[in-house]
Coordinates of C-alpha atoms and ligand atoms in Angstrom, one line a residue:
Chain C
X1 CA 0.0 0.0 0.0
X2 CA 1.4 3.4 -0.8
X3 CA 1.8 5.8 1.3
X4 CA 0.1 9.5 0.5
X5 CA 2.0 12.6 0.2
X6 CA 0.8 16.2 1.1
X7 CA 2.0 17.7 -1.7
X8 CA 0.7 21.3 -1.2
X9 CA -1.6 23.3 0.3
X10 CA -3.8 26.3 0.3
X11 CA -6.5 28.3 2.5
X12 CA -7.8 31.7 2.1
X13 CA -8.0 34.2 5.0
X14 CA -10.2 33.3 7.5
X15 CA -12.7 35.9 9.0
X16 CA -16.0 38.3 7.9
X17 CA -16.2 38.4 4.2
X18 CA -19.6 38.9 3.7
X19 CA -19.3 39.5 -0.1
X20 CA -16.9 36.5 -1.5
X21 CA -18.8 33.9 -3.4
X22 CA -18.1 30.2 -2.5
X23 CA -16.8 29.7 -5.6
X24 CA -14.1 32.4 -4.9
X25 CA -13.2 31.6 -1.9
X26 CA -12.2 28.0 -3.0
X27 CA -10.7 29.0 -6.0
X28 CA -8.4 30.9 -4.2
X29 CA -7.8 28.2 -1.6
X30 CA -7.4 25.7 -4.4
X31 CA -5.2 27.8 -6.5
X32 CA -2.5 27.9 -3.2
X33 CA -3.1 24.3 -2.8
X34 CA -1.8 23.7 -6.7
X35 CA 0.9 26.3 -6.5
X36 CA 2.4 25.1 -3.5
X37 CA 2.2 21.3 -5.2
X38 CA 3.6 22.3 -8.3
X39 CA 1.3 19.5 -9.5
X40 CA -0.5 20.2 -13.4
X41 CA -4.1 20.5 -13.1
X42 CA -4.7 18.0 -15.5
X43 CA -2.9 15.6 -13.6
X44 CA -5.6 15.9 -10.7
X45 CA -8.4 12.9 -11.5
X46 CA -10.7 13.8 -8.3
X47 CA -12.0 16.3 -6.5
X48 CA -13.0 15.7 -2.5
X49 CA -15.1 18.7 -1.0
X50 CA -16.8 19.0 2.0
X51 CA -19.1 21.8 2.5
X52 CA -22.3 21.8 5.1
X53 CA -24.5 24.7 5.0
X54 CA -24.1 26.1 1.6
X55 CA -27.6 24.6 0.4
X56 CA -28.8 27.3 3.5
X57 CA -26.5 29.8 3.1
X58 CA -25.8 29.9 -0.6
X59 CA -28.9 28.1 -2.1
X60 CA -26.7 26.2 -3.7
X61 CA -26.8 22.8 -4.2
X62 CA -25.0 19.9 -6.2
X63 CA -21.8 22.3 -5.4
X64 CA -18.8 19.9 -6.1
X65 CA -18.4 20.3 -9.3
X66 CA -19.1 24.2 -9.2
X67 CA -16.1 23.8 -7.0
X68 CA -14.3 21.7 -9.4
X69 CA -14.7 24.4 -12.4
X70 CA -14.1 27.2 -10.2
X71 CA -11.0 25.2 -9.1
X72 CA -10.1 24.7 -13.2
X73 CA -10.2 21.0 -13.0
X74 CA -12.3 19.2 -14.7
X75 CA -12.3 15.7 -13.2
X76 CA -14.9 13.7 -10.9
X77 CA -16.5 15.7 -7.9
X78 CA -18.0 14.8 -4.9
X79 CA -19.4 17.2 -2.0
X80 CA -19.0 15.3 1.6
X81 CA -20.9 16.5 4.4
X82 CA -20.7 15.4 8.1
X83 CA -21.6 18.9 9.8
X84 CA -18.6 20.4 10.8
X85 CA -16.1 17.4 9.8
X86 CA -17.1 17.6 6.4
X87 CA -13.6 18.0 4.7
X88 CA -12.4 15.8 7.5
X89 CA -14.4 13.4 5.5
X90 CA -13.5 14.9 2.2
X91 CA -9.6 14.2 3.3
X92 CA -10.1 10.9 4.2
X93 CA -11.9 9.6 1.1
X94 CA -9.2 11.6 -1.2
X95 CA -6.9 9.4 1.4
X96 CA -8.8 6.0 0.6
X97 CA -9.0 6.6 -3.3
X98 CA -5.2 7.4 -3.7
X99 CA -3.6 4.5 -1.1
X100 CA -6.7 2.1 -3.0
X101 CA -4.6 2.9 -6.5
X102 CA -7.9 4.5 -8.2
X103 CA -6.3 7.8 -8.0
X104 CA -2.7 9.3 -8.0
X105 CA -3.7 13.2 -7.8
X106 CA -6.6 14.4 -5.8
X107 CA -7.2 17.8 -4.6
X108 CA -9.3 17.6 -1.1
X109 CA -10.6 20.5 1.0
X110 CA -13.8 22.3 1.9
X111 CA -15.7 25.7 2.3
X112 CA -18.2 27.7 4.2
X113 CA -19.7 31.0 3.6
X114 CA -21.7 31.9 7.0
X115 CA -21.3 35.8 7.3
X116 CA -23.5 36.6 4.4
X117 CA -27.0 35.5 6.4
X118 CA -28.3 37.2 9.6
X119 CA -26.6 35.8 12.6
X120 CA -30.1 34.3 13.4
X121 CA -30.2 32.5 9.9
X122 CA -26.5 31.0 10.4
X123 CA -27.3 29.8 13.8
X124 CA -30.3 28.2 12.7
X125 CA -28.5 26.8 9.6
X126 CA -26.1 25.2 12.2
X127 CA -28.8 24.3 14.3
X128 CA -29.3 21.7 11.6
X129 CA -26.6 19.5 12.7
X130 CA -28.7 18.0 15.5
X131 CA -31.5 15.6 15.8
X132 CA -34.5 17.8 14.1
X133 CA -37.2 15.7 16.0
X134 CA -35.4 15.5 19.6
X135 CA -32.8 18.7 20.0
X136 CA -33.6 21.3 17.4
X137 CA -37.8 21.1 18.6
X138 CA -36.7 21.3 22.1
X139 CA -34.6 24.5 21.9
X140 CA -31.2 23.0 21.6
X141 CA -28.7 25.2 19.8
X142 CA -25.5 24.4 19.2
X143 CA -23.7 26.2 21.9
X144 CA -26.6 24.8 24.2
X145 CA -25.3 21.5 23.3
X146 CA -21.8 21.9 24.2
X147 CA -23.3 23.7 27.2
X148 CA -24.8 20.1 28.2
X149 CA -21.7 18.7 27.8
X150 CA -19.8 21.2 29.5
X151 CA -22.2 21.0 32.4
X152 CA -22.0 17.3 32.5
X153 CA -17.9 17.0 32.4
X154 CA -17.9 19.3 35.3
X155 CA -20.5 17.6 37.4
X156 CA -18.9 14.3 36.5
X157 CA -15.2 15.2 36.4
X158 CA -14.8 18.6 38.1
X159 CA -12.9 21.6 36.6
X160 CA -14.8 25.3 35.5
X161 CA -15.4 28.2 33.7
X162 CA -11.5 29.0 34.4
X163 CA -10.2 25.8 33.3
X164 CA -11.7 26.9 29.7
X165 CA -10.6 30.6 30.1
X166 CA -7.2 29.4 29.8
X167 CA -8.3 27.0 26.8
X168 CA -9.7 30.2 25.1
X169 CA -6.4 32.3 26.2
X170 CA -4.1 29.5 25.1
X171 CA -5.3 29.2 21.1
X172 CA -5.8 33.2 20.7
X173 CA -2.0 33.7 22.0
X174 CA -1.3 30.3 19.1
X175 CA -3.4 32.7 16.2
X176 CA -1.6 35.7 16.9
X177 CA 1.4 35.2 14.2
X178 CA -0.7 33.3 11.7
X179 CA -1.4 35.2 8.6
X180 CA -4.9 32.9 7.8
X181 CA -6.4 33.3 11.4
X182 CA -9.5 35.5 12.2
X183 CA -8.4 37.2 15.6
X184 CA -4.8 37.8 16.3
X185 CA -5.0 39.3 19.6
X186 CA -4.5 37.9 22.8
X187 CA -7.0 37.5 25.4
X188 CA -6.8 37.4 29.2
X189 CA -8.3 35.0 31.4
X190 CA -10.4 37.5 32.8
X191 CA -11.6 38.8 29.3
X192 CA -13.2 35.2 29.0
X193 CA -14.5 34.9 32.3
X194 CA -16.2 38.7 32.0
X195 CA -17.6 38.2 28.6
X196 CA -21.7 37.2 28.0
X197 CA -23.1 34.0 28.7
X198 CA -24.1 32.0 25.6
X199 CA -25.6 28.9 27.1
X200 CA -24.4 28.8 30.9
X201 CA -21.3 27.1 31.3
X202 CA -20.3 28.9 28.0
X203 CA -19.7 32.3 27.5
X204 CA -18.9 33.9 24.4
X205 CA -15.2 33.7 24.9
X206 CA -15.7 29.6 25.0
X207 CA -17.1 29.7 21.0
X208 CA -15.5 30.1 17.9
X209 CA -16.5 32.7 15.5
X210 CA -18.5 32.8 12.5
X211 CA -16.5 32.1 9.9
X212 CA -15.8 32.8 5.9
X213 CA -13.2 30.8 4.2
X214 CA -11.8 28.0 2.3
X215 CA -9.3 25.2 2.4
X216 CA -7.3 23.0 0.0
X217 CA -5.2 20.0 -0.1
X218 CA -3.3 18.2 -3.1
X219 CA -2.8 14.6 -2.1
X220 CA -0.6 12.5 -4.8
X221 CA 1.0 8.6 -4.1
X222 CA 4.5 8.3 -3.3
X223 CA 5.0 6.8 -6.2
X224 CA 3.7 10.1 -8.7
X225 CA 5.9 11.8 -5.8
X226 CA 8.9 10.3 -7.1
X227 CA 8.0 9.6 -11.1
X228 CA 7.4 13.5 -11.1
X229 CA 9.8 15.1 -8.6
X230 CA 6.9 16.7 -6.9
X231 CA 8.2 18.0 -3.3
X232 CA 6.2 16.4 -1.0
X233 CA 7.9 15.8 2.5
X234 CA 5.2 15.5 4.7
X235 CA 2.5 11.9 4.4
X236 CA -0.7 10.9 5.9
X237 CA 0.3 8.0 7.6
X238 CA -2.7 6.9 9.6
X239 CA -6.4 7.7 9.0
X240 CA -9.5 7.0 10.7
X241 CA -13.0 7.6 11.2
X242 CA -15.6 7.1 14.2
X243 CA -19.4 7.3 14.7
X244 CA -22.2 7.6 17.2
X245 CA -25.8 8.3 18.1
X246 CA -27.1 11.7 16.7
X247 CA -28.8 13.2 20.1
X248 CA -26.8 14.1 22.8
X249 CA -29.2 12.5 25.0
X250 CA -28.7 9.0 23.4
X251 CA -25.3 8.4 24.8
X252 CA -23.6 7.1 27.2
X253 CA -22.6 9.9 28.8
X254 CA -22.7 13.9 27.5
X255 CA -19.4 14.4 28.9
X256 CA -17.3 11.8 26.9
X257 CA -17.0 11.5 23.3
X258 CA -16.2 7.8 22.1
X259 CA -16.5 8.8 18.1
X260 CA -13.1 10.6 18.5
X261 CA -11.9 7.0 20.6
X262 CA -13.1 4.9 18.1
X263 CA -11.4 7.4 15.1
X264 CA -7.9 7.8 17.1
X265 CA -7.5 3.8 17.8
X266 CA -8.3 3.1 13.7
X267 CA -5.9 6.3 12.6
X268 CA -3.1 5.5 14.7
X269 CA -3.7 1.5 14.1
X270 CA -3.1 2.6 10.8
X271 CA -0.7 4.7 11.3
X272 CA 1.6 2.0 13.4
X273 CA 2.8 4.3 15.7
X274 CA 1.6 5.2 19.1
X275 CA 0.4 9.0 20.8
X276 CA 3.9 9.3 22.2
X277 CA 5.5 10.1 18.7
X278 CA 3.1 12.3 18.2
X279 CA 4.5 16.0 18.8
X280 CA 1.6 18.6 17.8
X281 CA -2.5 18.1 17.4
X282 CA -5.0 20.1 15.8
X283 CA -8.2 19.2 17.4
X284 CA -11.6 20.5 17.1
X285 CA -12.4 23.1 19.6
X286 CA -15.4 24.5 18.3
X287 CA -16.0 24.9 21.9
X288 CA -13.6 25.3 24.5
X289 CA -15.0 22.2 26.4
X290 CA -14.5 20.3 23.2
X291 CA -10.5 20.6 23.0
X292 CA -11.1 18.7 26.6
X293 CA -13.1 16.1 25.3
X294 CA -11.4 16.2 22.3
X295 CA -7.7 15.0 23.8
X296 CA -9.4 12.8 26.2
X297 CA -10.8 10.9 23.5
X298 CA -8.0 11.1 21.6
X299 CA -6.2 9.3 24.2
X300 CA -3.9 12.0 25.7
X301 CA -5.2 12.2 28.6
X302 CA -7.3 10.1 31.0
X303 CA -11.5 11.3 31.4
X304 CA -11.1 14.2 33.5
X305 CA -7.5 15.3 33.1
X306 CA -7.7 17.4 30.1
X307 CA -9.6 19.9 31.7
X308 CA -6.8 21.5 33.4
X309 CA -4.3 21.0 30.4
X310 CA -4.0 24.0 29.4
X311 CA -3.8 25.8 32.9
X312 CA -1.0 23.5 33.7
X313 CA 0.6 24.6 30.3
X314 CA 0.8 21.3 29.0
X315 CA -0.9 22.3 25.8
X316 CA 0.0 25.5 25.3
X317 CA 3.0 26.7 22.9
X318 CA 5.7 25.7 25.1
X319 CA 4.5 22.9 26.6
X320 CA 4.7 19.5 26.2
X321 CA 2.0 18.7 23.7
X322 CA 1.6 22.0 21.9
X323 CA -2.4 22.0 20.9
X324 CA -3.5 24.0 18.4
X325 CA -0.8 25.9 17.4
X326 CA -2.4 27.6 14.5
X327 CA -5.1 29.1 16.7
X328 CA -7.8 26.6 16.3
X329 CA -11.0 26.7 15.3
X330 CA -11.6 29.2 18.9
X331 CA -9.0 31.6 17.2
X332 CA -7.9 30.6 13.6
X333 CA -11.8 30.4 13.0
X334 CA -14.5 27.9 11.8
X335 CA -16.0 28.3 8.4
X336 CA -18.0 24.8 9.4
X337 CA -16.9 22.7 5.9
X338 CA -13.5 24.0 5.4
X339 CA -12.3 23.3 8.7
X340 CA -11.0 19.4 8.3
X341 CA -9.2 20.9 5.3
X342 CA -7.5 23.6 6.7
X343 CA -6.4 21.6 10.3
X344 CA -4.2 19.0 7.4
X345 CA -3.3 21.8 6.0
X346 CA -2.0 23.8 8.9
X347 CA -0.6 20.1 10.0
X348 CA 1.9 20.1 6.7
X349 CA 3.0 23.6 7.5
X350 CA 3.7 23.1 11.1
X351 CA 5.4 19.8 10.2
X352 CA 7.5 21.2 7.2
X353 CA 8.6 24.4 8.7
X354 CA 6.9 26.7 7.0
X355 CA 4.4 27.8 9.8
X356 CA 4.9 30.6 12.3
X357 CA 4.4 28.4 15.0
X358 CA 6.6 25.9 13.3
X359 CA 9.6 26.3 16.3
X360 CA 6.9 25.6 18.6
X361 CA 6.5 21.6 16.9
X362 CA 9.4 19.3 18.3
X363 CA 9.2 16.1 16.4
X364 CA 8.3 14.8 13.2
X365 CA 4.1 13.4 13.7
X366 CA 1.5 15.5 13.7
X367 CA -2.8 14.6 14.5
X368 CA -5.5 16.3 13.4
X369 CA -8.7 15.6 14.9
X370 CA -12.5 17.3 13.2
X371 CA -15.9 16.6 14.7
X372 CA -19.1 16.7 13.6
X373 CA -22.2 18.2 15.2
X374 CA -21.9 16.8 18.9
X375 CA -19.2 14.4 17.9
X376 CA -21.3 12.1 16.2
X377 CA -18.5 12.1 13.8
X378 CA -15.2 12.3 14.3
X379 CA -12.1 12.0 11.6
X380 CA -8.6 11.8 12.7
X381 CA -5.7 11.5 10.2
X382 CA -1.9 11.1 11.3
X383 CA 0.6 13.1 9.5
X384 CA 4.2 12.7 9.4
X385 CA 7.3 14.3 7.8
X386 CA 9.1 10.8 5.9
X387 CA 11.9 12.4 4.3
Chain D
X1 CA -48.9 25.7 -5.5
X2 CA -48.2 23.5 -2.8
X3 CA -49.3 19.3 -2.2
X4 CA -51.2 20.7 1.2
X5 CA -52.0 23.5 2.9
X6 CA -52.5 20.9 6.1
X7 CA -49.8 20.8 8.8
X8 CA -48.0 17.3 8.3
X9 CA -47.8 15.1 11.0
X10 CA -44.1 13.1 11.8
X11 CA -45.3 10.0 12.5
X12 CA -44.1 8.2 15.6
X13 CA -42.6 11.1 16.7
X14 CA -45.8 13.3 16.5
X15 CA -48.1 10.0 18.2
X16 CA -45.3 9.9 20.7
X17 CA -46.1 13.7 21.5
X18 CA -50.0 12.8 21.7
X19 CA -49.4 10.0 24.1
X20 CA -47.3 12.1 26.4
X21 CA -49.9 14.8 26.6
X22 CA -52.2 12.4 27.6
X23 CA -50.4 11.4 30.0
X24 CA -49.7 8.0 28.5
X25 CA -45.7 8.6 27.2
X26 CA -44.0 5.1 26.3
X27 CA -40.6 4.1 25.2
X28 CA -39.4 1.7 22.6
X29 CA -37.7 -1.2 24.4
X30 CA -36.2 -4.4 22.4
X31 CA -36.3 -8.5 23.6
X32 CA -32.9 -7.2 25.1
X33 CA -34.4 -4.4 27.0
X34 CA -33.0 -1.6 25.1
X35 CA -34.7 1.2 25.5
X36 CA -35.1 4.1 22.5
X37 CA -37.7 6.8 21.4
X38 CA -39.6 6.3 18.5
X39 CA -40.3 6.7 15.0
X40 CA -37.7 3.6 14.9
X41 CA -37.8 0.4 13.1
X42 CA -34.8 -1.4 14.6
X43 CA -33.2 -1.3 17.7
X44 CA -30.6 1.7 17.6
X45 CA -28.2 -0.9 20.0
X46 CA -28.5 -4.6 18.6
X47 CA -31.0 -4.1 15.5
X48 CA -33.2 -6.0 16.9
X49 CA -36.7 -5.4 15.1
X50 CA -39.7 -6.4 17.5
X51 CA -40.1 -3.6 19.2
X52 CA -43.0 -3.0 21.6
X53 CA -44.1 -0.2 23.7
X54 CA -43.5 0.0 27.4
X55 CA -44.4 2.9 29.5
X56 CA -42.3 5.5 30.4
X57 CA -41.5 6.6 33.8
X58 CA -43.3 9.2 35.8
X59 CA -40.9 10.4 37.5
X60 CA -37.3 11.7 35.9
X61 CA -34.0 13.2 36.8
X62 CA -32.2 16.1 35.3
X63 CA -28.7 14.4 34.0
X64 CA -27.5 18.2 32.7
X65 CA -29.4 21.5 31.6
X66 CA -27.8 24.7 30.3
X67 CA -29.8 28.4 30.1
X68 CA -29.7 29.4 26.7
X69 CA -29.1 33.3 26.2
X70 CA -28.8 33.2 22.4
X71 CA -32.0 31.6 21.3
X72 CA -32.5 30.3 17.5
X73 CA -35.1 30.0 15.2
X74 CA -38.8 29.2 17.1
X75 CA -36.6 30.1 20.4
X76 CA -35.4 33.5 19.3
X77 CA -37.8 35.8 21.4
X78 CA -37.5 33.2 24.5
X79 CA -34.3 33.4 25.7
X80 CA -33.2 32.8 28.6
X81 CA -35.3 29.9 28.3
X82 CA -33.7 26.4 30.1
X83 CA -32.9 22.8 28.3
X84 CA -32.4 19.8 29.8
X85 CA -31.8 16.2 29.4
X86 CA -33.6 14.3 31.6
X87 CA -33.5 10.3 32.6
X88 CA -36.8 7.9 32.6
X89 CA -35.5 4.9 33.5
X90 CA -33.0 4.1 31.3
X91 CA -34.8 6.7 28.9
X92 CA -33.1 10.1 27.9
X93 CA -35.4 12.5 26.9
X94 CA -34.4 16.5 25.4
X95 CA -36.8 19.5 26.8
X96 CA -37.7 22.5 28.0
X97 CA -37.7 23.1 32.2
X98 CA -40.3 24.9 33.0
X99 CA -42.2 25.9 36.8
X100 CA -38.8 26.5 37.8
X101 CA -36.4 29.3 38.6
X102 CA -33.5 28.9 36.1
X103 CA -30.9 29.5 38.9
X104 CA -33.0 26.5 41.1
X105 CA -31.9 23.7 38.4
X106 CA -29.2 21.2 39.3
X107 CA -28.5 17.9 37.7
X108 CA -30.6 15.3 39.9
X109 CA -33.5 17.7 39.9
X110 CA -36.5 15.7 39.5
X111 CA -38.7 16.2 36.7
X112 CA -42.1 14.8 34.9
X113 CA -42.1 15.3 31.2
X114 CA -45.1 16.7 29.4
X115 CA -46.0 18.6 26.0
X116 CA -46.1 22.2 26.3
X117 CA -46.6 24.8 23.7
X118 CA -44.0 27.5 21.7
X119 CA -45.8 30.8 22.2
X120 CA -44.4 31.7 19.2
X121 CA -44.9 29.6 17.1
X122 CA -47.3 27.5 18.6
X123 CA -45.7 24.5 18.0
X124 CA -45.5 21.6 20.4
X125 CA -42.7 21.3 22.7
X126 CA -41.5 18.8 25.1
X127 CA -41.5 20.1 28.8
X128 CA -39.6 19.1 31.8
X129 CA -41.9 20.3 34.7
X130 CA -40.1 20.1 38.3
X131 CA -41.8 17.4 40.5
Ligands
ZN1 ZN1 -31.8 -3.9 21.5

């Protein structure tokens, strides 16, 4: 089976811009995904695009192979969507089709558009993610739901509002120097802890933003790697993928996760290597309380010691097991379908060198991890830099 | 034109709400004794498919609850409005707490679900009333 090789990426500026077409935004993303590869577009035979809301927020449909044209490729298009892991998805089945020999060039990636609609609109648009019948009917939002969860870790596990601050403080001070993130400014723990409740536990400071923006990926074998010449040091080296009931209230417990267990044990299965090589993770913190849940289910720490990770400074820059360096989806931003697209892509840069946070990254694997809705989907792939 | 003017029912989900108003809520519960909410064909956790109806608890227990402040949607003139998820005996079920001060909710509260309405909407709505 042959390994696949990042062989460049691409993502637009993330933040407010109301006015840029889908199509654009992509484009552009796409176009820095190509550059950076060096790869001919005719050489790409698949396109992998994840995109959730854009039926809502664009009224468009059937959108992957808008995407393709807008990308200038004209090959095979498919639109994934798994709520917010949908180009978590989109990576992974670009991963599948090149290590299954189908494919030796495949661009994957995603986008959202979300500041073009009224606040109300978008939130109700991401509303969609839960159970229609069970959540959205009984006033569920999507920061109530992380709300549930939050209230549930602490009830079960201990830990606060504080233990999040520093969460929140931790991936705005990791955005700061990255040229793609939303907000670049630090925050203090007592900006967090001061700002308007959302959905008690969470306060605005424990949410990412509303997000515009686009991401890109161009995967190729090893072997096109080496036929071609094509510079491509950094490989996926482990996927994998977990599920779960759709409600909240259907599982186990609202304060534990087991989509992301189930997607960590495959991907670093896969991968043959184990969470101590691992030297930097991107998770999904669409939610401050979800980072937590996120690298307990990942494996890094045991249920109920991630929440004071970051206040020990385990996670943070200089710590042990640097979390989010390029501001995460709390900082960087969260434009919902672009997201699993853009934490690979961040992952190559951090790995290659080329990243602002790079000196930060001590080692040579890298994890990204993208949810969906509650974690009722999870994705994780592996990365690693192989030569 | 449109195929109805009517309101369209969900079925299960919308007999479910009719039996809970009348005070007669039931869960879905496998040969195993897995317990589920209906509209549902096969058991969610071992696909079994003879599912019967057994009746749900009176009495239930807040697991967690938040206060929302941003509301959405049919919520957006409510807020701060309380959610909860609440425990029937095996049986988690999503809803609205109401006949309670928001700040007097704690997890272990107990509860009786019932079928309340949206005032804005006028829409049905599962309630969590405090026992
Ligand atoms: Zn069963």
């Amino acid at each position: 089976m042959s390994r696949v090789r990042v062989a460049g990426v691409g993502l637009t500026e993330f933040g407010r811009a109301p006015e840029r077409t889908g199509r654009e935004l992509f484009a552009e993303a796409s176009a820095r995904a190509l550059d950076d590869a060096g790869v001919d577009r005719e050489a790409v035979s698949a396109l992998h695009y994840g995109n959730f809301m854009g039926a809502l927020g664009e009224r468009q449909g059937h959108q992957a192979p808008l995407m393709a044209e807008a990308a200038g490729l004209r090959c095979p298009a498919t639109r994934y969507e798994l709520a917010c892991a949908s180009a978590g998805a989109a990576v992974r089945g670009a991963v599948q089709s090149v290590r299954g020999g189908e494919a030796d060039v495949v661009v994957a990636g995603g986008m959202e558009r979300m500041t073009n609609r009224t606040i109300e609109e978008t939130t109700e648009a991401l509303a969609i993610a839960a159970d229609e019948l069970f959540e959205v009917r009984a006033g569920v939002t999507f920061p109530g739901a992380y709300a549930l969860m939050a209230r549930s870790y602490f009830e079960r596990f201990g830990g606060g509002p504080a233990d999040l601050a520093h969460v929140a403080v931790k991936n705005h001070a990791n955005a700061v120097p990255n040229e793609y993130a939303q907000y670049r400014e630090e925050i203090a723990v007592d900006d967090a802890l001061d700002a308007p409740t959302i959905a008690d536990p969470l306060g605005l400071y424990d949410s990412c933003p509303v997000t515009d923006g686009a991401s890109a990926v161009v995967l190729v074998s090893e072997s096109y790697a080496e036929e071609n010449d094509v510079d491509a040091s950094v490989a996926v080296v482990g996927s994998g993928q977990g599920g779960d009931r759709l409600a909240l209230q259907d599982r186990a417990s609202p304060a534990r996760t087991p989509a992301t267990d189930d997607a960590a044990a495959e991907a670093f299965a896969d991968a043959g290597c184990s969470r101590e090589d691992v030297c930097a993770v991107e998770v999904h913190d669409c939610f401050t309380i979800a980072e937590v849940c996120a690298l307990e289910g990942l494996g890094f720490y045991d249920p109920g010691e991630g929440i004071g990770a970051a206040r020990r400074g385990e996670t943070t820059a200089d710590g042990g097991l640097p979390v989010n360096l390029s501001g995460g989806l709390k900082a960087k931003g969260h434009p919902v379908g672009a997201t699993g697209g853009s934490q690979v892509a961040e992952m190559t840069r951090l790995l290659r060198g080329d990243h602002p946070n790079s000196d930060a990254v001590d080692g040579t694997v890298g994890l990204t991890h993208n949810a969906g809705g509650t974690v009722a989907s999870a994705v994780v792939h592996l990365l690693e830099v192989v030569e | 034109m449109t195929w109805t003017d009517e309101e369209i029912r969900d079925d299960g989900f919308d007999d479910w709400l009719d039996a809970v108003a009348a005070d007669e809520g039931y869960h879905l519960e496998c040969p195993d004794g897995h317990a589920s909410l209906p509209p549902r064909l096969v058991c969610p956790d071992c696909g079994a498919t003879d599912l019967s109806e057994a009746p749900l608890a009176d009495a239930g227990e807040v697991v967690t609850h938040t206060t929302v402040h941003v509301g959405t949607g049919a919520f957006d003139d409510q807020t701060p409005y309380v959610v909860a998820i609440a425990e029937f005996d095996g049986v988690r079920i999503t809803g609205l707490v109401r006949g309670v001060d928001p700040d007097d909710v704690d997890v272990g509260a107990p509860v009786e679900v019932t079928v309340g309405e949206n005032p804005a909407t006028g829409d049905r709505v599962v309630v969590h009333r405090a026992r």
